[in-house]
Each structure stands twice: as structure tokens, then as C-alpha cells.
Amino acid sequence: MVVVDGVGLVNALGARWGRELAGGAGQVWTAVGVWPLLGMLAGGADPVVARELAVALGLPAEQAPSLAREVIAALRRVPGCAAALGLWTADALAVEPGWAALVGPSVWGRLSGDLAADQRMLDEWAATETGGLIPELPVRIKPATLLVLASAVTVRTRWARAFKPVRLRPGSGPWAGRWLAGLSLEGSELFERIAVAETAAGPVTEVRVAGDGEVDVHLLLGAPDAPLDTVAAAGFELLAGTAVRVPVAELPDGAQWPGLALESVGATRPGDRGALRTVAFEVRADHDLLARPALFGLETACAEGGFPGICSTTPLRVSQARQSAMAAFTDAGFEAGAVTVVAMTRSAAMAPPAVFRVRRAELRLERPFAFLAVHRPTGLALMAGWVTEPRSAE
């Protein structure tokens, strides 16, 4: 799997990105799709651009391409995940053999110069590599486009235990009074997956929904007035260990945490139990990475260029850098996909009797919340986002 340093570096970029995505609409993004592309660019950058990319990547530019390849390769080994890298160049561009070798195994094709045919080819690549989740490339090919470098990432997991579809009607908050497509899950194992933490966003309640492979989805609820970008950032704090989870088993009955009710109740069988009420959702987002060039180390790269290691005969600059991403959470499982692209141009019922006393933790996510899809063995955040508009009940 990805080395620990790689996980931390990718997650750190994802956390920084999430903090800059404040806003009212639902959101989804993945640093896993961006970090390898920046690493590949670093391998062909001049000293100025390489220094800027190194800051975004969190390690020296010369070390980035090999770790970028490792990230892509490791994703391909995760059950339920897929990752692809694509490189396309115009006939007029002579790519340096050394840089092509750094990119490693990839789909290396040619841009024909027929804009419609090239766009159709790249859109088909995006749709194929994401199984239709992202139907087209998030950039448009232009006459001046000389190089396109792209990644495609998908995450699919089925729940270890399926949710029961229910109708929810929150009594307060932004969704109050609406009938929503709700999801319900109960069980003793869920009690162990609910935790709370004091974070930079304030108090946060987290539940880790188990997938049947190596991917879990963490749902995070903050205080009603906590901005969702900070709640999502709290999820990255928990992955990094800078915020500490406190299991509900260590909390007293009646403890006040977002969305959480904790009490001792009668039951027909022994064992503490957890209950989760949440909503089905689908979120989509498009990101222009060049709207935040400093975050991704692309300030000089897009303004002036500087990639002699990619092509020594044609000066190149980054002209477009975008990501399209989606995530869907249903009763059966979770699926998400993202395509990230860098384009370059020339630079210029009745209850039974209770016989046992047990504890019950119920978490209700009935107002906007954040989520992270996480590779369980390594803690790598595969997707992140938040939900402001749930599915309505049919």
C-alpha cells in the first residue's frame, strides 16, 4: 500500500483544499486525483516552478514522480478502487524521453489536431475509466493545446450491512419539514464506530460506515453553526491524529454532542447498540484548480511556464487545470469518481419485554454534514465533501 509519508502528504493537500472550498452548496473533491499529476509535473519543471510545486506536494520535486507512481499503483490494489493515468501530446511536441519514463505506465496517445475528434476521444477515456460516473473531460481541447495529462479515480464499496430505506422529516434545521429519502442502520458493531472529538471546528460527532472491502465512509456532524469546510477539515484532523476520537462507550448517558443521543435502555438481548439515521445523497462538483494556483503550486506554471524537463524545444505553461468529481451514498453502498486534468500550451412495531440493560447511541444526521471515503488500512482519504441537499423522498 501507499507508504505512510505518501498518505500524509496527499491527505494534507486534501485538507488544505477543503478549507478553501467554503460555500453553501454540496461539495466533493479528491486530492488523490491531483497530487500524482502535480508530482509528474514536478519531474519536468525548472527550479522556480519545482520549488512552488514542492511546497504544494510537501516534499522535494525530485522525489515526487516516484511517489506519484506509487500512489496510482497503490490505488489500483485497493479492492473497489480504480485509478488511471493518461497522457496525450500533439505531433508538434517532442516530449523528453526522461520525463516520459518518469510518468511510467500510462495511456500515451496523440492529439490529432481535429478538435472535435480529440475532445470525443478524451471524453470517452474519462467515461470508460470511471465507469460512466464522469461522462466527459472537465477541460475543452483548444487549437493551442499541446499536452494533456489526466487522472481518473473511482471508489466503489457496498456496505457490510445494507441500510434500511426510510422516510425522514427533520423537525429543525435547514431540512425541517421536508420528507427526505432516509437511511437507517442499527447494530452492536455500529456502537463501536460512533465517536466524538474536540476539533478545530468545535465538537464533532463521527460515524464510520463499514464497506465490505477496504473502504469505509466517515460521516461527520458538527455544531449547527459550524461551517461545513471546517467540519470536513476535522475529518482530516482525525486521520492525522491531531484530533483524538473518544468512543461513545467512554461517554456518560446524556452527553451533549452534535446529533448524538446516548442513554441506557431495556433490551431483549445483551450488548450495547448503535443506531444511525441519515439521508441518501448525490453530490457533484467542478473545480478550477487555477482559481487557487498557489494552493497547487501552479502560480508560475500557469503565468509564465517553466517545464524544460518535459520538452526542451518548446516552452510550456499550464493553461487549464480542472477536476470533475461526484459521490453517491445509498442504502446499498457508496460510489464516487473524479477526473483531474492538466492541459498545457506553449508559454507566451410493538417492543418485546426488556430483560437486559444496555446502552444505546443514536446518531441522527438530519442537517448538513461532511463525509470522507477512507482506505481503512492506510487512512488515505480517497474522496471528501459535504452534503447540503439530500435526496427527497419519492
mmCIF file of C-alpha atoms in Angstrom:
data_model
loop_
_atom_site.group_PDB
_atom_site.id
_atom_site.type_symbol
_atom_site.label_atom_id
_atom_site.label_comp_id
_atom_site.label_asym_id
_atom_site.label_seq_id
_atom_site.Cartn_x
_atom_site.Cartn_y
_atom_site.Cartn_z
ATOM 1 C CA MET A 1 0.000 0.000 0.000
ATOM 2 C CA VAL A 2 0.967 3.671 -0.083
ATOM 3 C CA VAL A 3 3.806 4.458 2.275
ATOM 4 C CA VAL A 4 2.804 6.412 5.382
ATOM 5 C CA ASP A 5 4.522 9.590 4.161
ATOM 6 C CA GLY A 6 2.550 9.439 0.928
ATOM 7 C CA VAL A 7 -0.753 9.115 2.758
ATOM 8 C CA GLY A 8 0.042 12.080 4.969
ATOM 9 C CA LEU A 9 1.122 14.276 2.060
ATOM 10 C CA VAL A 10 -1.956 13.534 -0.051
ATOM 11 C CA ASN A 11 -4.279 13.976 2.937
ATOM 12 C CA ALA A 12 -2.584 17.263 3.850
ATOM 13 C CA LEU A 13 -3.260 18.669 0.367
ATOM 14 C CA GLY A 14 -6.855 17.455 0.600
ATOM 15 C CA ALA A 15 -7.304 19.154 3.954
ATOM 16 C CA ARG A 16 -5.866 22.473 2.721
ATOM 17 C CA TRP A 17 -8.063 22.327 -0.370
ATOM 18 C CA GLY A 18 -11.187 21.627 1.661
ATOM 19 C CA ARG A 19 -10.584 24.660 3.869
ATOM 20 C CA GLU A 20 -10.704 26.867 0.754
ATOM 21 C CA LEU A 21 -13.994 25.446 -0.535
ATOM 22 C CA ALA A 22 -16.335 27.225 1.877
ATOM 23 C CA GLY A 23 -19.795 27.801 0.464
ATOM 24 C CA GLY A 24 -23.425 26.860 0.717
ATOM 25 C CA ALA A 25 -23.656 24.160 -1.944
ATOM 26 C CA GLY A 26 -22.827 20.462 -1.593
ATOM 27 C CA GLN A 27 -19.204 19.671 -2.314
ATOM 28 C CA VAL A 28 -16.915 16.789 -3.287
ATOM 29 C CA TRP A 29 -13.199 16.704 -4.112
ATOM 30 C CA THR A 30 -10.212 14.383 -4.070
ATOM 31 C CA ALA A 31 -6.553 15.213 -3.608
ATOM 32 C CA VAL A 32 -5.748 11.661 -4.726
ATOM 33 C CA GLY A 33 -6.575 12.754 -8.265
ATOM 34 C CA VAL A 34 -4.479 15.924 -8.124
ATOM 35 C CA TRP A 35 -1.359 15.019 -6.140
ATOM 36 C CA PRO A 36 0.032 12.495 -8.687
ATOM 37 C CA LEU A 37 -0.368 14.982 -11.558
ATOM 38 C CA LEU A 38 1.478 17.674 -9.627
ATOM 39 C CA GLY A 39 4.169 15.110 -8.845
ATOM 40 C CA MET A 40 4.598 14.286 -12.529
ATOM 41 C CA LEU A 41 4.800 17.974 -13.454
ATOM 42 C CA ALA A 42 7.446 18.499 -10.776
ATOM 43 C CA GLY A 43 9.649 15.959 -12.518
ATOM 44 C CA GLY A 44 9.873 18.195 -15.592
ATOM 45 C CA ALA A 45 9.834 21.636 -14.002
ATOM 46 C CA ASP A 46 12.535 24.287 -13.880
ATOM 47 C CA PRO A 47 13.879 25.292 -10.428
ATOM 48 C CA VAL A 48 11.346 28.088 -9.849
ATOM 49 C CA VAL A 49 8.284 26.023 -10.724
ATOM 50 C CA ALA A 50 9.731 22.980 -8.975
ATOM 51 C CA ARG A 51 10.048 24.936 -5.710
ATOM 52 C CA GLU A 52 6.402 26.030 -5.888
ATOM 53 C CA LEU A 53 5.221 22.510 -6.654
ATOM 54 C CA ALA A 54 7.352 21.131 -3.824
ATOM 55 C CA VAL A 55 5.502 23.347 -1.352
ATOM 56 C CA ALA A 56 2.136 22.035 -2.555
ATOM 57 C CA LEU A 57 3.363 18.436 -2.616
ATOM 58 C CA GLY A 58 5.129 18.574 0.722
ATOM 59 C CA LEU A 59 8.388 17.015 -0.477
ATOM 60 C CA PRO A 60 11.288 17.834 -2.844
ATOM 61 C CA ALA A 61 10.331 17.886 -6.507
ATOM 62 C CA GLU A 62 12.853 15.216 -7.472
ATOM 63 C CA GLN A 63 11.177 12.734 -5.117
ATOM 64 C CA ALA A 64 7.654 13.443 -6.333
ATOM 65 C CA PRO A 65 7.354 11.390 -9.565
ATOM 66 C CA SER A 66 8.234 8.065 -7.951
ATOM 67 C CA LEU A 67 5.819 8.634 -5.066
ATOM 68 C CA ALA A 68 3.147 9.785 -7.543
ATOM 69 C CA ARG A 69 3.507 6.484 -9.404
ATOM 70 C CA GLU A 70 3.273 4.655 -6.095
ATOM 71 C CA VAL A 71 0.035 6.443 -5.192
ATOM 72 C CA ILE A 72 -1.553 5.448 -8.513
ATOM 73 C CA ALA A 73 -0.282 1.859 -8.256
ATOM 74 C CA ALA A 74 -1.479 1.532 -4.664
ATOM 75 C CA LEU A 75 -4.975 2.753 -5.553
ATOM 76 C CA ARG A 76 -5.218 0.056 -8.200
ATOM 77 C CA ARG A 77 -4.587 -2.558 -5.492
ATOM 78 C CA VAL A 78 -7.383 -1.340 -3.232
ATOM 79 C CA PRO A 79 -10.493 -3.527 -3.645
ATOM 80 C CA GLY A 80 -13.285 -1.408 -5.094
ATOM 81 C CA CYS A 81 -10.953 1.331 -6.331
ATOM 82 C CA ALA A 82 -9.537 2.054 -9.751
ATOM 83 C CA ALA A 83 -7.036 4.609 -10.979
ATOM 84 C CA ALA A 84 -5.738 5.512 -14.409
ATOM 85 C CA LEU A 85 -3.223 7.979 -15.776
ATOM 86 C CA GLY A 86 -3.436 9.373 -19.301
ATOM 87 C CA LEU A 87 -1.007 11.434 -21.371
ATOM 88 C CA TRP A 88 -1.726 12.880 -24.802
ATOM 89 C CA THR A 89 0.560 15.119 -26.841
ATOM 90 C CA ALA A 90 0.373 16.983 -30.119
ATOM 91 C CA ASP A 91 2.575 15.837 -33.002
ATOM 92 C CA ALA A 92 4.449 19.142 -32.797
ATOM 93 C CA LEU A 93 5.603 18.452 -29.231
ATOM 94 C CA ALA A 94 8.760 16.392 -28.691
ATOM 95 C CA VAL A 95 8.480 15.020 -25.148
ATOM 96 C CA GLU A 96 11.772 14.381 -23.357
ATOM 97 C CA PRO A 97 12.339 10.598 -23.030
ATOM 98 C CA GLY A 98 13.469 11.012 -19.426
ATOM 99 C CA TRP A 99 10.211 12.655 -18.403
ATOM 100 C CA ALA A 100 8.137 10.110 -20.311
ATOM 101 C CA ALA A 101 9.918 7.411 -18.316
ATOM 102 C CA LEU A 102 9.046 9.220 -15.053
ATOM 103 C CA VAL A 103 5.371 9.189 -15.942
ATOM 104 C CA GLY A 104 5.571 5.413 -16.091
ATOM 105 C CA PRO A 105 2.853 3.089 -17.396
ATOM 106 C CA SER A 106 0.067 5.205 -18.847
ATOM 107 C CA VAL A 107 -2.125 5.653 -21.851
ATOM 108 C CA TRP A 108 0.072 7.796 -24.071
ATOM 109 C CA GLY A 109 -1.794 8.917 -27.120
ATOM 110 C CA ARG A 110 -1.589 11.624 -29.739
ATOM 111 C CA LEU A 111 -3.725 14.695 -30.275
ATOM 112 C CA SER A 112 -4.648 14.717 -33.947
ATOM 113 C CA GLY A 113 -5.391 18.417 -34.231
ATOM 114 C CA ASP A 114 -9.034 17.679 -35.075
ATOM 115 C CA LEU A 115 -10.591 19.381 -32.046
ATOM 116 C CA ALA A 116 -13.907 17.546 -32.180
ATOM 117 C CA ALA A 117 -12.272 14.140 -32.611
ATOM 118 C CA ASP A 118 -9.719 14.803 -29.861
ATOM 119 C CA GLN A 119 -12.404 16.001 -27.454
ATOM 120 C CA ARG A 120 -14.526 12.951 -28.212
ATOM 121 C CA MET A 121 -11.543 10.642 -27.639
ATOM 122 C CA LEU A 122 -10.701 12.204 -24.277
ATOM 123 C CA ASP A 123 -14.331 12.299 -23.135
ATOM 124 C CA GLU A 124 -14.617 8.602 -23.955
ATOM 125 C CA TRP A 125 -11.474 7.948 -21.898
ATOM 126 C CA ALA A 126 -12.997 9.751 -18.898
ATOM 127 C CA ALA A 127 -16.293 7.872 -19.196
ATOM 128 C CA THR A 128 -14.581 4.496 -19.655
ATOM 129 C CA GLU A 129 -12.070 4.886 -16.828
ATOM 130 C CA THR A 130 -14.780 5.980 -14.359
ATOM 131 C CA GLY A 131 -17.443 3.515 -15.469
ATOM 132 C CA GLY A 132 -19.674 6.386 -16.587
ATOM 133 C CA LEU A 133 -19.506 8.312 -13.308
ATOM 134 C CA ILE A 134 -17.712 11.226 -15.022
ATOM 135 C CA PRO A 135 -19.016 11.285 -18.616
ATOM 136 C CA GLU A 136 -16.580 13.818 -20.048
ATOM 137 C CA LEU A 137 -13.266 15.538 -19.508
ATOM 138 C CA PRO A 138 -13.548 18.730 -17.407
ATOM 139 C CA VAL A 139 -11.454 20.725 -19.915
ATOM 140 C CA ARG A 140 -12.056 21.657 -23.541
ATOM 141 C CA ILE A 141 -9.340 20.971 -26.082
ATOM 142 C CA LYS A 142 -8.241 24.120 -27.901
ATOM 143 C CA PRO A 143 -6.152 24.698 -31.034
ATOM 144 C CA ALA A 144 -3.168 25.687 -28.882
ATOM 145 C CA THR A 145 -3.324 22.615 -26.619
ATOM 146 C CA LEU A 146 -0.048 20.685 -26.860
ATOM 147 C CA LEU A 147 -0.213 18.299 -23.895
ATOM 148 C CA VAL A 148 -2.940 16.801 -21.717
ATOM 149 C CA LEU A 149 -2.149 14.917 -18.503
ATOM 150 C CA ALA A 150 -5.105 13.352 -16.711
ATOM 151 C CA SER A 151 -6.003 11.038 -13.854
ATOM 152 C CA ALA A 152 -9.194 9.107 -13.238
ATOM 153 C CA VAL A 153 -10.102 7.725 -9.820
ATOM 154 C CA THR A 154 -13.137 5.694 -8.763
ATOM 155 C CA VAL A 155 -14.210 4.362 -5.381
ATOM 156 C CA ARG A 156 -16.958 1.775 -5.019
ATOM 157 C CA THR A 157 -17.919 -0.108 -1.902
ATOM 158 C CA ARG A 158 -21.003 -1.985 -0.770
ATOM 159 C CA TRP A 159 -21.945 -1.752 2.868
ATOM 160 C CA ALA A 160 -21.062 -4.675 5.077
ATOM 161 C CA ARG A 161 -24.676 -4.335 6.236
ATOM 162 C CA ALA A 162 -27.181 -2.588 3.987
ATOM 163 C CA PHE A 163 -29.227 0.316 5.286
ATOM 164 C CA LYS A 164 -32.994 0.172 5.531
ATOM 165 C CA PRO A 165 -34.643 2.881 3.384
ATOM 166 C CA VAL A 166 -36.969 5.070 5.473
ATOM 167 C CA ARG A 167 -38.730 8.415 5.161
ATOM 168 C CA LEU A 168 -37.265 11.166 7.324
ATOM 169 C CA ARG A 169 -38.812 14.507 8.208
ATOM 170 C CA PRO A 170 -36.429 16.608 10.327
ATOM 171 C CA GLY A 171 -38.063 18.798 12.924
ATOM 172 C CA SER A 172 -35.440 21.535 12.866
ATOM 173 C CA GLY A 173 -32.557 22.874 10.819
ATOM 174 C CA PRO A 174 -32.308 23.661 7.094
ATOM 175 C CA TRP A 175 -34.190 20.473 6.139
ATOM 176 C CA ALA A 176 -37.050 20.911 8.635
ATOM 177 C CA GLY A 177 -40.482 19.879 7.424
ATOM 178 C CA ARG A 178 -39.242 18.132 4.259
ATOM 179 C CA TRP A 179 -39.801 14.447 3.557
ATOM 180 C CA LEU A 180 -36.375 13.034 2.733
ATOM 181 C CA ALA A 181 -35.030 9.715 1.411
ATOM 182 C CA GLY A 182 -33.648 8.492 4.715
ATOM 183 C CA LEU A 183 -31.435 5.549 5.595
ATOM 184 C CA SER A 184 -31.480 3.621 8.868
ATOM 185 C CA LEU A 185 -28.945 1.190 10.328
ATOM 186 C CA GLU A 186 -28.680 -0.406 13.782
ATOM 187 C CA GLY A 187 -26.352 -2.934 15.380
ATOM 188 C CA SER A 188 -23.853 -3.673 18.100
ATOM 189 C CA GLU A 189 -20.901 -3.103 15.741
ATOM 190 C CA LEU A 190 -22.210 0.390 14.956
ATOM 191 C CA PHE A 191 -21.947 1.349 18.647
ATOM 192 C CA GLU A 192 -18.178 0.843 18.352
ATOM 193 C CA ARG A 193 -17.986 3.000 15.209
ATOM 194 C CA ILE A 194 -19.503 6.164 16.675
ATOM 195 C CA ALA A 195 -17.073 8.580 18.318
ATOM 196 C CA VAL A 196 -16.784 12.230 19.244
ATOM 197 C CA ALA A 197 -13.893 14.677 19.194
ATOM 198 C CA GLU A 198 -12.983 18.240 20.021
ATOM 199 C CA THR A 199 -11.522 19.671 16.825
ATOM 200 C CA ALA A 200 -10.617 22.987 15.265
ATOM 201 C CA ALA A 201 -14.249 23.073 14.091
ATOM 202 C CA GLY A 202 -15.507 22.583 17.654
ATOM 203 C CA PRO A 203 -17.326 19.434 18.803
ATOM 204 C CA VAL A 204 -17.782 16.846 16.039
ATOM 205 C CA THR A 205 -19.576 13.505 16.046
ATOM 206 C CA GLU A 206 -18.227 10.872 13.639
ATOM 207 C CA VAL A 207 -19.582 7.524 12.490
ATOM 208 C CA ARG A 208 -17.532 5.177 10.317
ATOM 209 C CA VAL A 209 -19.795 3.210 7.965
ATOM 210 C CA ALA A 210 -18.071 -0.053 7.076
ATOM 211 C CA GLY A 211 -17.706 -1.155 3.467
ATOM 212 C CA ASP A 212 -17.355 -4.825 2.596
ATOM 213 C CA GLY A 213 -13.821 -4.316 1.234
ATOM 214 C CA GLU A 214 -11.120 -1.911 2.420
ATOM 215 C CA VAL A 215 -13.052 1.350 2.080
ATOM 216 C CA ASP A 216 -15.144 2.966 4.830
ATOM 217 C CA VAL A 217 -17.128 6.206 4.653
ATOM 218 C CA HIS A 218 -16.822 8.564 7.608
ATOM 219 C CA LEU A 219 -19.829 10.846 8.215
ATOM 220 C CA LEU A 220 -19.147 13.937 10.344
ATOM 221 C CA LEU A 221 -21.628 16.254 12.045
ATOM 222 C CA GLY A 222 -20.560 19.496 13.698
ATOM 223 C CA ALA A 223 -22.447 22.109 15.673
ATOM 224 C CA PRO A 224 -25.339 23.776 13.793
ATOM 225 C CA ASP A 225 -23.290 26.915 13.201
ATOM 226 C CA ALA A 226 -20.023 25.166 12.264
ATOM 227 C CA PRO A 227 -19.013 25.851 8.630
ATOM 228 C CA LEU A 228 -19.006 22.639 6.611
ATOM 229 C CA ASP A 229 -15.491 23.203 5.300
ATOM 230 C CA THR A 230 -14.196 23.173 8.869
ATOM 231 C CA VAL A 231 -16.217 20.045 9.688
ATOM 232 C CA ALA A 232 -14.667 18.291 6.694
ATOM 233 C CA ALA A 233 -11.246 19.502 7.838
ATOM 234 C CA ALA A 234 -11.957 17.904 11.207
ATOM 235 C CA GLY A 235 -12.184 14.574 9.422
ATOM 236 C CA PHE A 236 -8.644 15.076 8.135
ATOM 237 C CA GLU A 237 -7.555 16.019 11.684
ATOM 238 C CA LEU A 238 -8.875 12.670 12.894
ATOM 239 C CA LEU A 239 -6.996 10.836 10.148
ATOM 240 C CA ALA A 240 -3.788 12.677 11.016
ATOM 241 C CA GLY A 241 -4.201 12.098 14.749
ATOM 242 C CA THR A 242 -4.156 15.819 15.581
ATOM 243 C CA ALA A 243 -7.680 15.376 16.969
ATOM 244 C CA VAL A 244 -8.446 12.352 19.122
ATOM 245 C CA ARG A 245 -11.556 10.186 18.879
ATOM 246 C CA VAL A 246 -13.421 9.444 22.107
ATOM 247 C CA PRO A 247 -15.602 6.316 21.708
ATOM 248 C CA VAL A 248 -19.195 6.679 22.885
ATOM 249 C CA ALA A 249 -18.545 3.825 25.315
ATOM 250 C CA GLU A 250 -16.431 6.300 27.313
ATOM 251 C CA LEU A 251 -19.169 8.949 27.465
ATOM 252 C CA PRO A 252 -21.874 9.247 30.134
ATOM 253 C CA ASP A 253 -25.573 8.983 29.328
ATOM 254 C CA GLY A 254 -26.975 12.303 28.199
ATOM 255 C CA ALA A 255 -23.631 13.649 26.960
ATOM 256 C CA GLN A 256 -24.223 16.611 24.641
ATOM 257 C CA TRP A 257 -22.593 16.110 21.215
ATOM 258 C CA PRO A 258 -23.874 17.042 17.732
ATOM 259 C CA GLY A 259 -26.728 14.777 16.652
ATOM 260 C CA LEU A 260 -25.990 12.212 19.371
ATOM 261 C CA ALA A 261 -28.387 10.729 21.937
ATOM 262 C CA LEU A 262 -26.781 8.371 24.471
ATOM 263 C CA GLU A 263 -28.853 6.518 27.050
ATOM 264 C CA SER A 264 -29.315 3.239 28.917
ATOM 265 C CA VAL A 265 -32.391 1.308 27.796
ATOM 266 C CA GLY A 266 -34.056 -2.056 28.180
ATOM 267 C CA ALA A 267 -33.359 -4.719 25.548
ATOM 268 C CA THR A 268 -34.185 -8.348 24.817
ATOM 269 C CA ARG A 269 -30.539 -9.337 24.333
ATOM 270 C CA PRO A 270 -27.231 -8.199 25.815
ATOM 271 C CA GLY A 271 -24.814 -5.839 24.100
ATOM 272 C CA ASP A 272 -24.640 -2.103 23.546
ATOM 273 C CA ARG A 273 -26.169 -0.952 20.288
ATOM 274 C CA GLY A 274 -25.712 1.911 17.870
ATOM 275 C CA ALA A 275 -28.295 3.464 15.576
ATOM 276 C CA LEU A 276 -27.742 5.747 12.614
ATOM 277 C CA ARG A 277 -30.340 7.833 10.810
ATOM 278 C CA THR A 278 -29.020 9.686 7.804
ATOM 279 C CA VAL A 279 -30.009 10.651 4.266
ATOM 280 C CA ALA A 280 -29.232 9.318 0.820
ATOM 281 C CA PHE A 281 -27.335 11.841 -1.270
ATOM 282 C CA GLU A 282 -25.545 12.528 -4.517
ATOM 283 C CA VAL A 283 -23.187 15.483 -4.915
ATOM 284 C CA ARG A 284 -21.262 16.702 -7.937
ATOM 285 C CA ALA A 285 -18.709 19.462 -8.248
ATOM 286 C CA ASP A 286 -16.363 21.004 -10.783
ATOM 287 C CA HIS A 287 -13.157 22.668 -9.637
ATOM 288 C CA ASP A 288 -10.899 25.108 -11.449
ATOM 289 C CA LEU A 289 -7.501 24.483 -9.874
ATOM 290 C CA LEU A 290 -6.130 27.661 -11.431
ATOM 291 C CA ALA A 291 -8.589 29.682 -9.346
ATOM 292 C CA ARG A 292 -6.279 28.753 -6.439
ATOM 293 C CA PRO A 293 -2.893 28.420 -8.174
ATOM 294 C CA ALA A 294 -0.819 28.906 -5.005
ATOM 295 C CA LEU A 295 -2.587 26.011 -3.275
ATOM 296 C CA PHE A 296 -1.451 23.636 -6.019
ATOM 297 C CA GLY A 297 1.965 25.181 -6.676
ATOM 298 C CA LEU A 298 0.903 26.422 -10.105
ATOM 299 C CA GLU A 299 1.358 30.197 -9.873
ATOM 300 C CA THR A 300 4.444 30.468 -12.067
ATOM 301 C CA ALA A 301 3.472 27.350 -14.030
ATOM 302 C CA CYS A 302 0.319 28.986 -15.387
ATOM 303 C CA ALA A 303 1.580 32.562 -15.622
ATOM 304 C CA GLU A 304 4.989 32.028 -17.200
ATOM 305 C CA GLY A 305 5.537 28.294 -17.590
ATOM 306 C CA GLY A 306 8.805 26.516 -16.973
ATOM 307 C CA PHE A 307 8.924 22.826 -17.919
ATOM 308 C CA PRO A 308 12.137 22.179 -19.868
ATOM 309 C CA GLY A 309 12.249 18.677 -18.479
ATOM 310 C CA ILE A 310 9.006 17.869 -20.317
ATOM 311 C CA CYS A 311 10.054 19.456 -23.592
ATOM 312 C CA SER A 312 13.353 21.269 -24.111
ATOM 313 C CA THR A 313 12.463 22.639 -27.540
ATOM 314 C CA THR A 314 9.009 24.118 -26.804
ATOM 315 C CA PRO A 315 8.356 26.295 -23.737
ATOM 316 C CA LEU A 316 5.236 25.096 -21.966
ATOM 317 C CA ARG A 317 2.831 26.579 -19.449
ATOM 318 C CA VAL A 318 -0.260 25.194 -17.701
ATOM 319 C CA SER A 319 -3.290 26.652 -19.473
ATOM 320 C CA GLN A 320 -6.076 24.620 -17.820
ATOM 321 C CA ALA A 321 -6.272 22.535 -14.647
ATOM 322 C CA ARG A 322 -9.645 21.215 -13.544
ATOM 323 C CA GLN A 323 -11.352 18.398 -11.671
ATOM 324 C CA SER A 324 -14.866 16.963 -12.007
ATOM 325 C CA ALA A 325 -15.987 14.793 -9.100
ATOM 326 C CA MET A 326 -19.123 13.061 -7.836
ATOM 327 C CA ALA A 327 -20.150 10.927 -4.868
ATOM 328 C CA ALA A 328 -23.349 8.994 -4.134
ATOM 329 C CA PHE A 329 -24.420 7.399 -0.830
ATOM 330 C CA THR A 330 -27.333 4.913 -0.975
ATOM 331 C CA ASP A 331 -28.829 2.100 1.087
ATOM 332 C CA ALA A 332 -26.587 -0.431 -0.706
ATOM 333 C CA GLY A 333 -23.233 1.356 -0.794
ATOM 334 C CA PHE A 334 -21.088 4.290 -1.842
ATOM 335 C CA GLU A 335 -19.593 5.192 -5.193
ATOM 336 C CA ALA A 336 -17.524 8.150 -6.252
ATOM 337 C CA GLY A 337 -15.432 9.197 -9.197
ATOM 338 C CA ALA A 338 -13.189 12.038 -10.273
ATOM 339 C CA VAL A 339 -11.274 13.062 -13.370
ATOM 340 C CA THR A 340 -8.495 15.617 -12.959
ATOM 341 C CA VAL A 341 -6.816 17.207 -15.968
ATOM 342 C CA VAL A 342 -3.871 19.492 -16.623
ATOM 343 C CA ALA A 343 -3.646 20.933 -20.150
ATOM 344 C CA MET A 344 -0.551 22.733 -21.407
ATOM 345 C CA THR A 345 0.080 25.155 -24.232
ATOM 346 C CA ARG A 346 3.111 26.977 -25.486
ATOM 347 C CA SER A 347 4.012 29.591 -22.879
ATOM 348 C CA ALA A 348 3.946 33.289 -24.388
ATOM 349 C CA ALA A 349 -43.635 -2.067 15.711
ATOM 350 C CA MET A 350 -44.639 -3.199 19.480
ATOM 351 C CA ALA A 351 -41.488 -3.619 21.595
ATOM 352 C CA PRO A 352 -40.826 -7.018 23.257
ATOM 353 C CA PRO A 353 -40.276 -7.179 27.017
ATOM 354 C CA ALA A 354 -36.952 -5.773 28.216
ATOM 355 C CA VAL A 355 -34.779 -8.200 30.140
ATOM 356 C CA PHE A 356 -31.309 -6.622 29.754
ATOM 357 C CA ARG A 357 -29.999 -3.159 30.495
ATOM 358 C CA VAL A 358 -27.794 -1.900 27.681
ATOM 359 C CA ARG A 359 -26.538 1.395 26.310
ATOM 360 C CA ARG A 360 -27.811 2.805 23.043
ATOM 361 C CA ALA A 361 -26.137 5.528 20.993
ATOM 362 C CA GLU A 362 -28.297 7.085 18.289
ATOM 363 C CA LEU A 363 -26.813 9.494 15.780
ATOM 364 C CA ARG A 364 -29.173 11.496 13.581
ATOM 365 C CA LEU A 365 -27.677 13.284 10.588
ATOM 366 C CA GLU A 366 -30.695 15.389 9.690
ATOM 367 C CA ARG A 367 -28.910 18.594 8.737
ATOM 368 C CA PRO A 368 -25.884 19.352 6.526
ATOM 369 C CA PHE A 369 -22.852 17.175 7.287
ATOM 370 C CA ALA A 370 -19.447 16.235 5.853
ATOM 371 C CA PHE A 371 -18.058 12.919 4.618
ATOM 372 C CA LEU A 372 -14.754 11.216 3.817
ATOM 373 C CA ALA A 373 -14.247 7.939 1.957
ATOM 374 C CA VAL A 374 -11.178 6.379 3.564
ATOM 375 C CA HIS A 375 -8.913 3.444 2.733
ATOM 376 C CA ARG A 376 -9.138 1.613 6.040
ATOM 377 C CA PRO A 377 -5.639 0.028 6.206
ATOM 378 C CA THR A 378 -3.697 3.239 5.452
ATOM 379 C CA GLY A 379 -6.031 6.094 6.359
ATOM 380 C CA LEU A 380 -5.751 7.607 2.860
ATOM 381 C CA ALA A 381 -8.684 9.931 2.150
ATOM 382 C CA LEU A 382 -9.986 8.860 -1.269
ATOM 383 C CA MET A 383 -12.848 11.360 -1.510
ATOM 384 C CA ALA A 384 -14.128 14.182 0.682
ATOM 385 C CA GLY A 385 -17.061 16.528 0.638
ATOM 386 C CA TRP A 386 -20.217 17.689 2.337
ATOM 387 C CA VAL A 387 -23.965 17.422 1.839
ATOM 388 C CA THR A 388 -26.354 20.364 1.786
ATOM 389 C CA GLU A 389 -29.116 18.947 -0.417
ATOM 390 C CA PRO A 390 -30.267 15.374 0.351
ATOM 391 C CA ARG A 391 -32.499 13.300 -1.867
ATOM 392 C CA SER A 392 -36.211 13.916 -1.415
ATOM 393 C CA ALA A 393 -38.483 11.006 -0.562
ATOM 394 C CA GLU A 394 -40.296 9.565 -3.558
#
